[in-house]
Coordinates of C-alpha atoms and ligand atoms in Angstrom, one line a residue:
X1 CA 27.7 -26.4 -15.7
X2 CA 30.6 -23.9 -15.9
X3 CA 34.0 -25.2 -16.9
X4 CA 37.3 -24.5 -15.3
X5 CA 41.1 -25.9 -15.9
X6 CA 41.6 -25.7 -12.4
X7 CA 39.2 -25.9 -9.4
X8 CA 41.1 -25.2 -5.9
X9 CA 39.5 -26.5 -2.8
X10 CA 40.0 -24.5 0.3
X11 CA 41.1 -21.0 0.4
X12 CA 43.8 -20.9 2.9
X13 CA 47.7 -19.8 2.4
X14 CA 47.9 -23.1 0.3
X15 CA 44.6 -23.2 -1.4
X16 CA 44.7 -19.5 -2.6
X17 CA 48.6 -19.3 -3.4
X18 CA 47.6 -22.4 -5.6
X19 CA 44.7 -19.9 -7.3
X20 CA 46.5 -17.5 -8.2
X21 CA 49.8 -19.2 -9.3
X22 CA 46.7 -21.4 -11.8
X23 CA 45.8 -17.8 -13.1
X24 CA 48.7 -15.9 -13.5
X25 CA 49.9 -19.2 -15.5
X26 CA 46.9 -18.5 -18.2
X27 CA 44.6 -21.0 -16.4
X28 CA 40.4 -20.3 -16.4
X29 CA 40.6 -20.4 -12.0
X30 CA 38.1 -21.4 -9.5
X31 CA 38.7 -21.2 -5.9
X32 CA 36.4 -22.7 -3.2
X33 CA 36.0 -21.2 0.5
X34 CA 33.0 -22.4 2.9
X35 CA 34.2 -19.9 5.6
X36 CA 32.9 -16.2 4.6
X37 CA 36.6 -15.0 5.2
X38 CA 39.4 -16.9 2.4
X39 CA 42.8 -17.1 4.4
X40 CA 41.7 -20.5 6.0
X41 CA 42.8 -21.3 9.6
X42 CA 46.6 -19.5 9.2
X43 CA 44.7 -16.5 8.9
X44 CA 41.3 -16.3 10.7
X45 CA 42.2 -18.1 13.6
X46 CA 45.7 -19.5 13.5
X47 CA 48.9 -17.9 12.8
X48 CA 48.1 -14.2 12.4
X49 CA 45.5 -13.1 15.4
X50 CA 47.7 -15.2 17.7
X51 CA 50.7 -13.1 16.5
X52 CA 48.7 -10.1 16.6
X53 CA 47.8 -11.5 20.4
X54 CA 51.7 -12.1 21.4
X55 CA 52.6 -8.9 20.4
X56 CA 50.4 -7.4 22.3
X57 CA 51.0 -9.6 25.6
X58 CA 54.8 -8.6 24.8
X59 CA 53.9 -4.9 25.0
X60 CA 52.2 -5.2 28.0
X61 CA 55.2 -6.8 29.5
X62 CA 57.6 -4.6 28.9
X63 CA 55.8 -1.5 29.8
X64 CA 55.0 -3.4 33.2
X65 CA 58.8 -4.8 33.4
X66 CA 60.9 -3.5 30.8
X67 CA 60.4 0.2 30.4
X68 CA 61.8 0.9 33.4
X69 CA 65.4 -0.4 32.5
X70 CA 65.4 2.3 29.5
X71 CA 64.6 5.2 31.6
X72 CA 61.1 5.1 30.7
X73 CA 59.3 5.2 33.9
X74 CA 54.9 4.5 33.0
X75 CA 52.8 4.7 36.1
X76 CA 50.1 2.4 36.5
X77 CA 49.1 1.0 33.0
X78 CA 46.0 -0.6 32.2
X79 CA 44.9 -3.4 29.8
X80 CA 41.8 -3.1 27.8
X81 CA 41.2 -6.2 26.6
X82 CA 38.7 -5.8 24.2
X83 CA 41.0 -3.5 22.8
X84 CA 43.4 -6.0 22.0
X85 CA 41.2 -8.5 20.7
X86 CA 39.7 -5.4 18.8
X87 CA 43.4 -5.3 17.2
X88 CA 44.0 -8.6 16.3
X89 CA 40.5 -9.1 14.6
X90 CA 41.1 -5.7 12.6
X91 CA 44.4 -7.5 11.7
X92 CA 42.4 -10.5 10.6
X93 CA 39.8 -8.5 8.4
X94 CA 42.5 -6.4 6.5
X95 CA 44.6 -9.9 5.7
X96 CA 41.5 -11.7 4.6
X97 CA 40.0 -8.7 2.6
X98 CA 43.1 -8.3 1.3
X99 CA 43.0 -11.9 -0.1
X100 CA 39.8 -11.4 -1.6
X101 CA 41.2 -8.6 -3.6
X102 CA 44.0 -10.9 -5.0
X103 CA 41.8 -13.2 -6.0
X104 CA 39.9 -10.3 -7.9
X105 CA 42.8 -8.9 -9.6
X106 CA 43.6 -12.3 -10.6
X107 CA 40.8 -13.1 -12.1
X108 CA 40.3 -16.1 -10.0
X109 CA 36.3 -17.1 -10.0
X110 CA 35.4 -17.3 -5.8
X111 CA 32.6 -19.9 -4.7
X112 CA 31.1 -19.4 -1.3
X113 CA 30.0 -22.5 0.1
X114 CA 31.6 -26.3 0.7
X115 CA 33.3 -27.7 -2.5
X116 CA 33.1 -31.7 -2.8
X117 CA 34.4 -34.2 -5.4
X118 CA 31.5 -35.3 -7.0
X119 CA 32.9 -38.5 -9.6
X120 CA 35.7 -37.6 -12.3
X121 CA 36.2 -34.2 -13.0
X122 CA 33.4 -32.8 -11.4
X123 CA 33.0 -30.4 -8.1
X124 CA 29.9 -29.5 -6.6
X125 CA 29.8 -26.1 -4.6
X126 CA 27.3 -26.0 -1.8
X127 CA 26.0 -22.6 -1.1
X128 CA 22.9 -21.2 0.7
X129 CA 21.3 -20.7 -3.0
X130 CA 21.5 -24.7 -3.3
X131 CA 24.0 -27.0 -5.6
X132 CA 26.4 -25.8 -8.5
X133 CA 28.0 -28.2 -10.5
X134 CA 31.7 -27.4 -11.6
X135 CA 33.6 -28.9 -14.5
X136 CA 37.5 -29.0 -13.7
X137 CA 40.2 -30.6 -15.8
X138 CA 42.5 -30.6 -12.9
X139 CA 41.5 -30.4 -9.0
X140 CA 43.5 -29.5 -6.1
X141 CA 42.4 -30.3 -2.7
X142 CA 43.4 -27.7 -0.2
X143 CA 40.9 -28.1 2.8
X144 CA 43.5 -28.0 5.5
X145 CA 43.0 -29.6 9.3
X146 CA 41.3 -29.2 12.4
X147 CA 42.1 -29.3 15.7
X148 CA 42.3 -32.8 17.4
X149 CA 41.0 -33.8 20.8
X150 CA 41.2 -36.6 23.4
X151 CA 39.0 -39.5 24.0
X152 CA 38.2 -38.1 27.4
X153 CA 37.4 -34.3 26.4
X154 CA 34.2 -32.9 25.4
X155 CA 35.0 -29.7 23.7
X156 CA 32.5 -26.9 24.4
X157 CA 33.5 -24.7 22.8
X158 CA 33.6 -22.0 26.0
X159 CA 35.5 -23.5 29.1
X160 CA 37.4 -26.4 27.3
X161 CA 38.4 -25.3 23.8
X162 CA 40.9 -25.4 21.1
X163 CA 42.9 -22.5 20.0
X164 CA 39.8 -20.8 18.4
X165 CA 38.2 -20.1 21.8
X166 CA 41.9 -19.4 23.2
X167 CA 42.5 -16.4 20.8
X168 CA 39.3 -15.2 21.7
X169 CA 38.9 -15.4 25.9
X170 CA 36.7 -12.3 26.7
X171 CA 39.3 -12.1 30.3
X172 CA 42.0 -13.0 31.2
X173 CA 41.3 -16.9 33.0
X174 CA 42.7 -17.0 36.5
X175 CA 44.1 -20.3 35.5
X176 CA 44.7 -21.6 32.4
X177 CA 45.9 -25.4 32.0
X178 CA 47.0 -25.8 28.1
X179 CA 47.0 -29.8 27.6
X180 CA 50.0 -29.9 24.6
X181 CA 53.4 -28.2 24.7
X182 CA 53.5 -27.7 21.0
X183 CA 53.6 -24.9 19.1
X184 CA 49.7 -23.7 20.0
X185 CA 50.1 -24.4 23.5
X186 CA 53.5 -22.5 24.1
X187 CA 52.2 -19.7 21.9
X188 CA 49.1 -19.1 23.4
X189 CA 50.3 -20.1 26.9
X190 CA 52.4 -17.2 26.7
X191 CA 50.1 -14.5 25.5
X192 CA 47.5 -15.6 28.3
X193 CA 50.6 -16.2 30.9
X194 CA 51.8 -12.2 29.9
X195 CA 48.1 -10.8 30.5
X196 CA 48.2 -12.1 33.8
X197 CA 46.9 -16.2 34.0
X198 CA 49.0 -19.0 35.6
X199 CA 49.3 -21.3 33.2
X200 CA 50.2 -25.0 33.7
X201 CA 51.4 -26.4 30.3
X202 CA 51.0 -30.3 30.5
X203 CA 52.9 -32.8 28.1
X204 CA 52.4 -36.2 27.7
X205 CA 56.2 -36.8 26.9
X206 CA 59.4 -35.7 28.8
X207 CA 59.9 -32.8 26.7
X208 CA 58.5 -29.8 24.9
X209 CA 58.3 -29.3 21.1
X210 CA 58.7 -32.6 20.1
X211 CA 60.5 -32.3 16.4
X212 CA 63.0 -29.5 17.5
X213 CA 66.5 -29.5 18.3
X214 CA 65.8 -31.2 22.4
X215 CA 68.6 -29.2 23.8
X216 CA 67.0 -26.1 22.7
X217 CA 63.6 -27.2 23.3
X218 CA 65.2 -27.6 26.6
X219 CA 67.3 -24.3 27.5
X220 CA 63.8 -22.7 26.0
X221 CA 61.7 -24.5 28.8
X222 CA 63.7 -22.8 31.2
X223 CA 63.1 -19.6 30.0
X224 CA 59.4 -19.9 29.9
X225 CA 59.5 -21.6 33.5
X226 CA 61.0 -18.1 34.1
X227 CA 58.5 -16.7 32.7
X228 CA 55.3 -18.0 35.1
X229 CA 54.5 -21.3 33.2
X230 CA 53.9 -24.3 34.7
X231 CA 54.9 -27.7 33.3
X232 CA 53.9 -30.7 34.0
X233 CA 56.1 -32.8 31.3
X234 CA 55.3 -36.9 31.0
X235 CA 51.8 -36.1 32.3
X236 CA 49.0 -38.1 30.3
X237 CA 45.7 -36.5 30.3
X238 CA 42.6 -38.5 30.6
X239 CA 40.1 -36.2 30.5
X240 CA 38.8 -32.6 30.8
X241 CA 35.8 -31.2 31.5
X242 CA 34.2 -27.7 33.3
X243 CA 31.7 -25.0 33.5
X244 CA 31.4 -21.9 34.7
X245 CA 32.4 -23.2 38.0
X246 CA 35.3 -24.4 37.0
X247 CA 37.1 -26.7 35.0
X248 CA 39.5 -30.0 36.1
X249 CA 41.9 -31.8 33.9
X250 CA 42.5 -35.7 35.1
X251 CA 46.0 -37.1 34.3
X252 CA 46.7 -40.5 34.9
X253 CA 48.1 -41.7 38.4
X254 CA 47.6 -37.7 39.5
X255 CA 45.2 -35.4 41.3
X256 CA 42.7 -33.1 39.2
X257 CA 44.4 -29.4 37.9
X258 CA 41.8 -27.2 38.5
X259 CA 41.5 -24.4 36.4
X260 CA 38.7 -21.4 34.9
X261 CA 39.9 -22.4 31.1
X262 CA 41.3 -25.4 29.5
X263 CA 43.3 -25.3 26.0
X264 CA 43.2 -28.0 24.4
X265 CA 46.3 -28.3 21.9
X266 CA 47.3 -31.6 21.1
X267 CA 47.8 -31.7 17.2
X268 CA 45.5 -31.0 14.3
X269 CA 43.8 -34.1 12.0
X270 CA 43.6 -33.3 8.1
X271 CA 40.6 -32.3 7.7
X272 CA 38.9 -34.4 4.8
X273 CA 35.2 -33.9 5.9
X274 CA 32.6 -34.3 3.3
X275 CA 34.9 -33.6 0.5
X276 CA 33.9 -36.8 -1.6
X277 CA 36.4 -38.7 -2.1
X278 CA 34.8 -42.2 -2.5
X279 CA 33.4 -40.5 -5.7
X280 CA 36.3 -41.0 -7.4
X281 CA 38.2 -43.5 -5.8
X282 CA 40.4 -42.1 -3.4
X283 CA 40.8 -43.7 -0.1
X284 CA 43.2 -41.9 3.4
X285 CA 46.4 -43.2 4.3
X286 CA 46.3 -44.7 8.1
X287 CA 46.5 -41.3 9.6
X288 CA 43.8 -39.9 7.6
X289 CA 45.8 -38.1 5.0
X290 CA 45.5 -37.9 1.6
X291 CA 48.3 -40.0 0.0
X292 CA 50.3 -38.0 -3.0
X293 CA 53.1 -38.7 -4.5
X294 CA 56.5 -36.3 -4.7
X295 CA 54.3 -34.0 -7.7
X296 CA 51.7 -33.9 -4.9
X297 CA 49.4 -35.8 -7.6
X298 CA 47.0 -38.1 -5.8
X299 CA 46.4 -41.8 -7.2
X300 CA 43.3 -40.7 -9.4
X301 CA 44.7 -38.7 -12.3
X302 CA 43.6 -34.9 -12.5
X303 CA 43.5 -34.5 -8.8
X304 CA 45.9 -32.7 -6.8
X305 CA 46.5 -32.4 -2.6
X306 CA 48.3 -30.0 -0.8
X307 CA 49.2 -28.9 2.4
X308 CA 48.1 -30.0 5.9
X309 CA 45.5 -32.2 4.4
X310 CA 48.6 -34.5 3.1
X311 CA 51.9 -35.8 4.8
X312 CA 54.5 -33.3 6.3
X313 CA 54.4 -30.5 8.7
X314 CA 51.1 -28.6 9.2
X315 CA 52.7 -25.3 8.3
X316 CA 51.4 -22.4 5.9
X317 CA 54.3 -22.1 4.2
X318 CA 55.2 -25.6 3.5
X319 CA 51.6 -25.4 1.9
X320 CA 51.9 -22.5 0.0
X321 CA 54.9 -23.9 -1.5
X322 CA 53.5 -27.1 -2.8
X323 CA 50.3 -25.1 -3.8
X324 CA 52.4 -23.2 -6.9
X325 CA 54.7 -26.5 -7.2
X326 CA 51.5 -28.5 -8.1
X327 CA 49.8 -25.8 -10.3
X328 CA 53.4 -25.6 -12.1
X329 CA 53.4 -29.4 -12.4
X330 CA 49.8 -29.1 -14.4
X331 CA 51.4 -26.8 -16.2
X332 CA 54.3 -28.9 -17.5
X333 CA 57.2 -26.6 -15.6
X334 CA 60.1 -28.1 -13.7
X335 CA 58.3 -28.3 -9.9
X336 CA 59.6 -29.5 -6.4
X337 CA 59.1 -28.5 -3.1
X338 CA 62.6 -28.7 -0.8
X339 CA 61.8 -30.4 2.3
X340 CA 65.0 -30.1 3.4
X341 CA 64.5 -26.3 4.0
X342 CA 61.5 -25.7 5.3
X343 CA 61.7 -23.8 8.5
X344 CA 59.9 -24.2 11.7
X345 CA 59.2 -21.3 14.3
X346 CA 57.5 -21.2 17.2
X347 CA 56.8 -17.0 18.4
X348 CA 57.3 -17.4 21.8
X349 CA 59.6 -14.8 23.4
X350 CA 62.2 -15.3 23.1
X351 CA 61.6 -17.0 19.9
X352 CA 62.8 -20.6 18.6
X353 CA 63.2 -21.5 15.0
X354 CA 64.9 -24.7 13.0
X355 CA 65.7 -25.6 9.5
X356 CA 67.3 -29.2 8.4
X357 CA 68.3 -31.7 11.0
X358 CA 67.9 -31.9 14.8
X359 CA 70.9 -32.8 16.4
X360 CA 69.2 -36.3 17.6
X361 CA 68.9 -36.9 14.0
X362 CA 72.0 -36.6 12.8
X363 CA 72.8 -39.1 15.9
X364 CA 70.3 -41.1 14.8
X365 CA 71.3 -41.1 11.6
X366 CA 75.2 -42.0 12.4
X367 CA 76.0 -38.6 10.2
X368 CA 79.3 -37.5 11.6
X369 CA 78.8 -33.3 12.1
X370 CA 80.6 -30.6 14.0
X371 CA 79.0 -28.1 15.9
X372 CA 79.0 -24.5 16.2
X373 CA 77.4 -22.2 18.9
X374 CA 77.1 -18.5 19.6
X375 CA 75.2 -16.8 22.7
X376 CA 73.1 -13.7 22.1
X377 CA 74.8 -12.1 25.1
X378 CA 77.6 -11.5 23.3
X379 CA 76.2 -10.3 20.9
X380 CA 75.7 -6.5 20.5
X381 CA 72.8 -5.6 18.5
X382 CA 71.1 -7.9 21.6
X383 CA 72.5 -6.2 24.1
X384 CA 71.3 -3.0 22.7
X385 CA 67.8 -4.7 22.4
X386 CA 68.2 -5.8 26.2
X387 CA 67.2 -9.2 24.4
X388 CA 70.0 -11.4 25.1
X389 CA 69.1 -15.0 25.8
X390 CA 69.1 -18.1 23.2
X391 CA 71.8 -19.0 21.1
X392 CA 72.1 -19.8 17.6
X393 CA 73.2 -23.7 16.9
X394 CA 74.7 -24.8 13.6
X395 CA 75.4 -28.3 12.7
X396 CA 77.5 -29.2 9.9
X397 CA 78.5 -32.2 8.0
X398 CA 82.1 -33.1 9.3
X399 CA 83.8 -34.1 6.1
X400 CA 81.9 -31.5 3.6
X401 CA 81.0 -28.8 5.7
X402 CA 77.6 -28.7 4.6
X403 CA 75.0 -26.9 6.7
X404 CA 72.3 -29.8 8.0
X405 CA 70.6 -27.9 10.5
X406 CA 70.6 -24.5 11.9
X407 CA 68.3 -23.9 15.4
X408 CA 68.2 -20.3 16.5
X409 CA 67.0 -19.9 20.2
X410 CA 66.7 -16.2 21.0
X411 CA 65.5 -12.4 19.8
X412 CA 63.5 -12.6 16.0
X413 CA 64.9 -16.1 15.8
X414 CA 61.9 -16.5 13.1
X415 CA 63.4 -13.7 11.3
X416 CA 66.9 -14.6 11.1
X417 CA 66.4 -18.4 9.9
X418 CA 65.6 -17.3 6.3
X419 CA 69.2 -17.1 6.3
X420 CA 69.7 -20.5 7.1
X421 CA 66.9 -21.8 5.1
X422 CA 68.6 -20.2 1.9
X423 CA 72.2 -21.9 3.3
X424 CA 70.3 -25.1 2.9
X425 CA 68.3 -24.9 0.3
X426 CA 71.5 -23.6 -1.7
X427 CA 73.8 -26.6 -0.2
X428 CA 75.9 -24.0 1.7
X429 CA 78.8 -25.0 3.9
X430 CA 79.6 -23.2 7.6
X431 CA 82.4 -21.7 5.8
X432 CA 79.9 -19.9 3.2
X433 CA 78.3 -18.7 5.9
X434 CA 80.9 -16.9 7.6
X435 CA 82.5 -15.6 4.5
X436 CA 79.4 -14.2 3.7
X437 CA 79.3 -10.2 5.2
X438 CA 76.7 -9.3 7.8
X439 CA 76.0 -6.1 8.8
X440 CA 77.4 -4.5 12.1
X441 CA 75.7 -4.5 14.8
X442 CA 73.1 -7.2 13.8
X443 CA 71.1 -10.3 15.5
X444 CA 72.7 -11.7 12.4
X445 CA 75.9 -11.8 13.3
X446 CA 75.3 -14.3 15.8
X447 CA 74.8 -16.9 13.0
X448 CA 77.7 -15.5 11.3
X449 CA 79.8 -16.5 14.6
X450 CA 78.1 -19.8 15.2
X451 CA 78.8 -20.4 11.8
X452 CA 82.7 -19.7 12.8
X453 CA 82.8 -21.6 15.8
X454 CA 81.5 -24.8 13.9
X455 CA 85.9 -24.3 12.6
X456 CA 86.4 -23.2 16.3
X457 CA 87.3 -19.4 15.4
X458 CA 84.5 -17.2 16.7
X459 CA 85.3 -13.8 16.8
X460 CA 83.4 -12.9 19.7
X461 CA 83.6 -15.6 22.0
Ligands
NAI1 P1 51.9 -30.0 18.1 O1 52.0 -31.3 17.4 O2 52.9 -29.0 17.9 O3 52.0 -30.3 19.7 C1 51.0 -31.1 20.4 C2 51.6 -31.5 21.7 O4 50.6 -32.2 22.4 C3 52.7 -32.5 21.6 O5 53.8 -32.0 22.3 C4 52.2 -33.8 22.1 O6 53.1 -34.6 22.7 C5 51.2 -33.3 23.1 N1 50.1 -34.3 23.4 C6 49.5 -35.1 22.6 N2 48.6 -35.9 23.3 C7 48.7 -35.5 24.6 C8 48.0 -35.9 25.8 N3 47.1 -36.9 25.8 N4 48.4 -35.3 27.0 C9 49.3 -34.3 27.0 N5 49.9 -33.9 25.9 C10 49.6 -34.5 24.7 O7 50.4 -29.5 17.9 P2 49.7 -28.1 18.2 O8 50.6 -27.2 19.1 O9 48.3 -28.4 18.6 O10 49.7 -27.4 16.8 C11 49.0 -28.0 15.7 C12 49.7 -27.8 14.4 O11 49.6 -26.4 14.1 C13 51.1 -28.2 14.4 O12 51.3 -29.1 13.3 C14 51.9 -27.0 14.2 O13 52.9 -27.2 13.2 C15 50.8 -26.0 13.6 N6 51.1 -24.7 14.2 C16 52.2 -24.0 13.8 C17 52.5 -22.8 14.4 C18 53.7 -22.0 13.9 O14 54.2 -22.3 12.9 N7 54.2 -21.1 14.7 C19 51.7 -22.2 15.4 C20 50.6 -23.0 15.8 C21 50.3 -24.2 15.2

């Protein structure tokens, strides 16, 4: 049986950040992936193809409706399809190879096949060869989530699907009804809504992206009603089914939407299958997550749990950051992941990203804040970009000034929060901010201003 300190479960952003933080701390490393490809969902079939699919949808767009503004005059362009999807899997292969090669030059030891908890301190690796038994003094289990249906649907897997089928449509669906305006369903809504389907986004509650900022959850549904999507908001869907003859989603108290594809996009569950867990003891919290405590240590001593497998947003960065603070915790080093200051995006165009607290809970909360706003229209860089809607949204603590939440609405919003994230995470107040130089003529500045008019002295407005 080979021995390792540290035996990572699941190669994805949090699993194989968590590898190679183990080895470049001195640790003998073993990571565990059952998919041939390491990267996990983020990068196989979540965050990076559909990126590498909006950007392409956004090109497509602006030649067809843009260009033309600039002077650039295209005659009749054409989509390949298979093209794009050529792209984004090329994308896909270059990221996951690339991952492979860190693991190589970190000297982490890769196991094809499914890991599993097999009693105390042991993991067993199933591969195609049969069983191998691993020894780990310390285990961290990083196997992520899948997607999560209805009672009603039957997934399958071709004309009713989950974001895997949806980043992978071989044309472009006449209609597309996306059940879940989330992050998936907005994302991939768009790219399919760009290349040409009508889409009918329906949401069982009176609102889009539930956990934003609501009043720029709000002014962003309007811009994607712009845009050609449909929404049917406070809709609940029963069921879903089709074929090649079509597909009908059933809400309750409504007539069938008829449709050629149907996305399902209604959350993701942690994902906890066969891993072995009643070997050693370790039973789910009510929503089926692993329960850890603030050092992401589980109950049964030696055995970590990290990222969309345990509580907290099912993001890849949140889990990449409690990947290294867990292997840093083994290690005896001063650990902690922020909370506070982990951002949220959603690439849509334009794009919407948060950090800290949503107006509604600062309301909720009886905090007493001021409020600072700036428009990208006034705004040169976006002018120059032709790229002006949004707004950037900062809300401050009242008496201290401190930043609690910054919600950006608008051009490369997922760019510009890292600002705000580093505000938060460094306690900044508005007044830091806006004392703080940005360059001339950025998207930036519009943060810089918000950050003003939070004292009521934008420049530029
Ligand atoms: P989500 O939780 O963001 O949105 C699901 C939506 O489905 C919610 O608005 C919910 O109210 C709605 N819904 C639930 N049941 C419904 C029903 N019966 N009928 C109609 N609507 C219903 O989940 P989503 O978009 O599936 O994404 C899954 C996870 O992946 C999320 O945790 C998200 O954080 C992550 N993700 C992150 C991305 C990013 O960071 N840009 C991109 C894609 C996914």
């Amino acid at each position: 049986m080979s021995a390792f300190d540290v035996v990572v479960i699941g190669g994805g952003p949090g699993g194989y950040v968590a590898a190679i933080r183990a080895a470049q701390l001195g640790f003998k490393t073993a990571c565990i992936e059952k998919e041939p490809a390491l990267g996990g969902t983020c990068l196989r079939v979540g965050c990076i193809p559909s990126k590498a699919l909006l950007e392409s949808s956004e090109k497509w767009v602006e030649t067809r409706q843009i260009l033309a503004r600039h002077g650039v005059m295209v005659s009749d362009p054409k989509l390949d399809l298979t093209a794009t999807l050529k792209r984004k899997s090329d994308i896909v292969t270059m990221l996951t190879k690339g991952v492979d090669g860190l693991l190589r030059k970190n000297k982490v030891t890769r196991f094809a096949g499914h890991g599993r908890l097999n009693g105390p301190g042991v993991v067993e690796v199933t591969t195609e060869a049969g069983v191998e038994k691993l020894e780990a003094r310390h285990i961290i289990l990083a196997t992520g989530s899948k997607s999560a249906s209805l009672p009603g649907i039957r997934l399958d897997g071709e004309y009713v699907g989950t974001s895997t089928e949806a980043l992978s449509y071989s044309s472009v669906p006449g209609r597309l009804v996306v059940i879940g305006a989330g992050y998936i369903g907005l994302e991939l809504g768009s790219v399919w809504a760009r290349l040409g389907s009508q889409v009918t986004v329906v949401e069982y509650l009176d609102r889009i992206l539930p956990g934003m900022d609501r009043e720029m959850a709000d002014e962003a549904q309007k811009l994607f009603a712009k845009q050609g999507l449909v929404f049917r908001l406070g809709h609940k869907v029963l069921s879903a089914s089709g074929d090649q003859n079509g597909c009908a989603v059933q809400c309750e108290g409504q007539e069938p939407i008829l449709a050629d594809r149907v996305l399902v996009a209604v959350g993701r569950v942690p994902n906890t299958d066969n891993l072995g867990l009643d070997t050693v003891g370790l039973t789910l919290d009510p929503r089926g997550r692993i329960p850890v405590d603030e050092h992401l240590c589980t109950p049964v001593a030696g055995i970590y749990a990290i990222g969309d497998v345990i509580r907290g947003p099912m993001l890849a960065h949140k889990a990449e950051e409690e990947g290294v603070a867990a292997v840093d915790h083994i290690a005896g080093k001063a650990a902690h992941v922020n909370y506070e200051a982990i951002p949220g995006v959603c690439y849509t165009h334009p794009e919407i990203a948060s950090v800290g607290q949503t107006e509604e809970q600062l309301v909720q909360a009886k905090v007493e804040y001021r409020k600072g706003s700036f428009p990208f229209r006034a705004n040169g860089r976006a002018l120059a970009l032709g790229d002006t809607e949004g707004r950037v949204k900062i809300l401050a603590d009242a008496k201290t000034d401190r930043v609690l939440g910054v919600h950006i609405l608008g051009p490369r919003a997922g760019d510009l929060i890292a600002e705000a994230v580093a505000a938060i995470n460094f306690h900044a107040s508005a007044e830091d901010l806006f004392l703080t130089s940005h360059a001339h003529p950025t998207l930036a500045e519009a943060i810089k201003e918000a950050a003003m008019a939070v004292h009521g002295r934008a420049i530029h407005i």
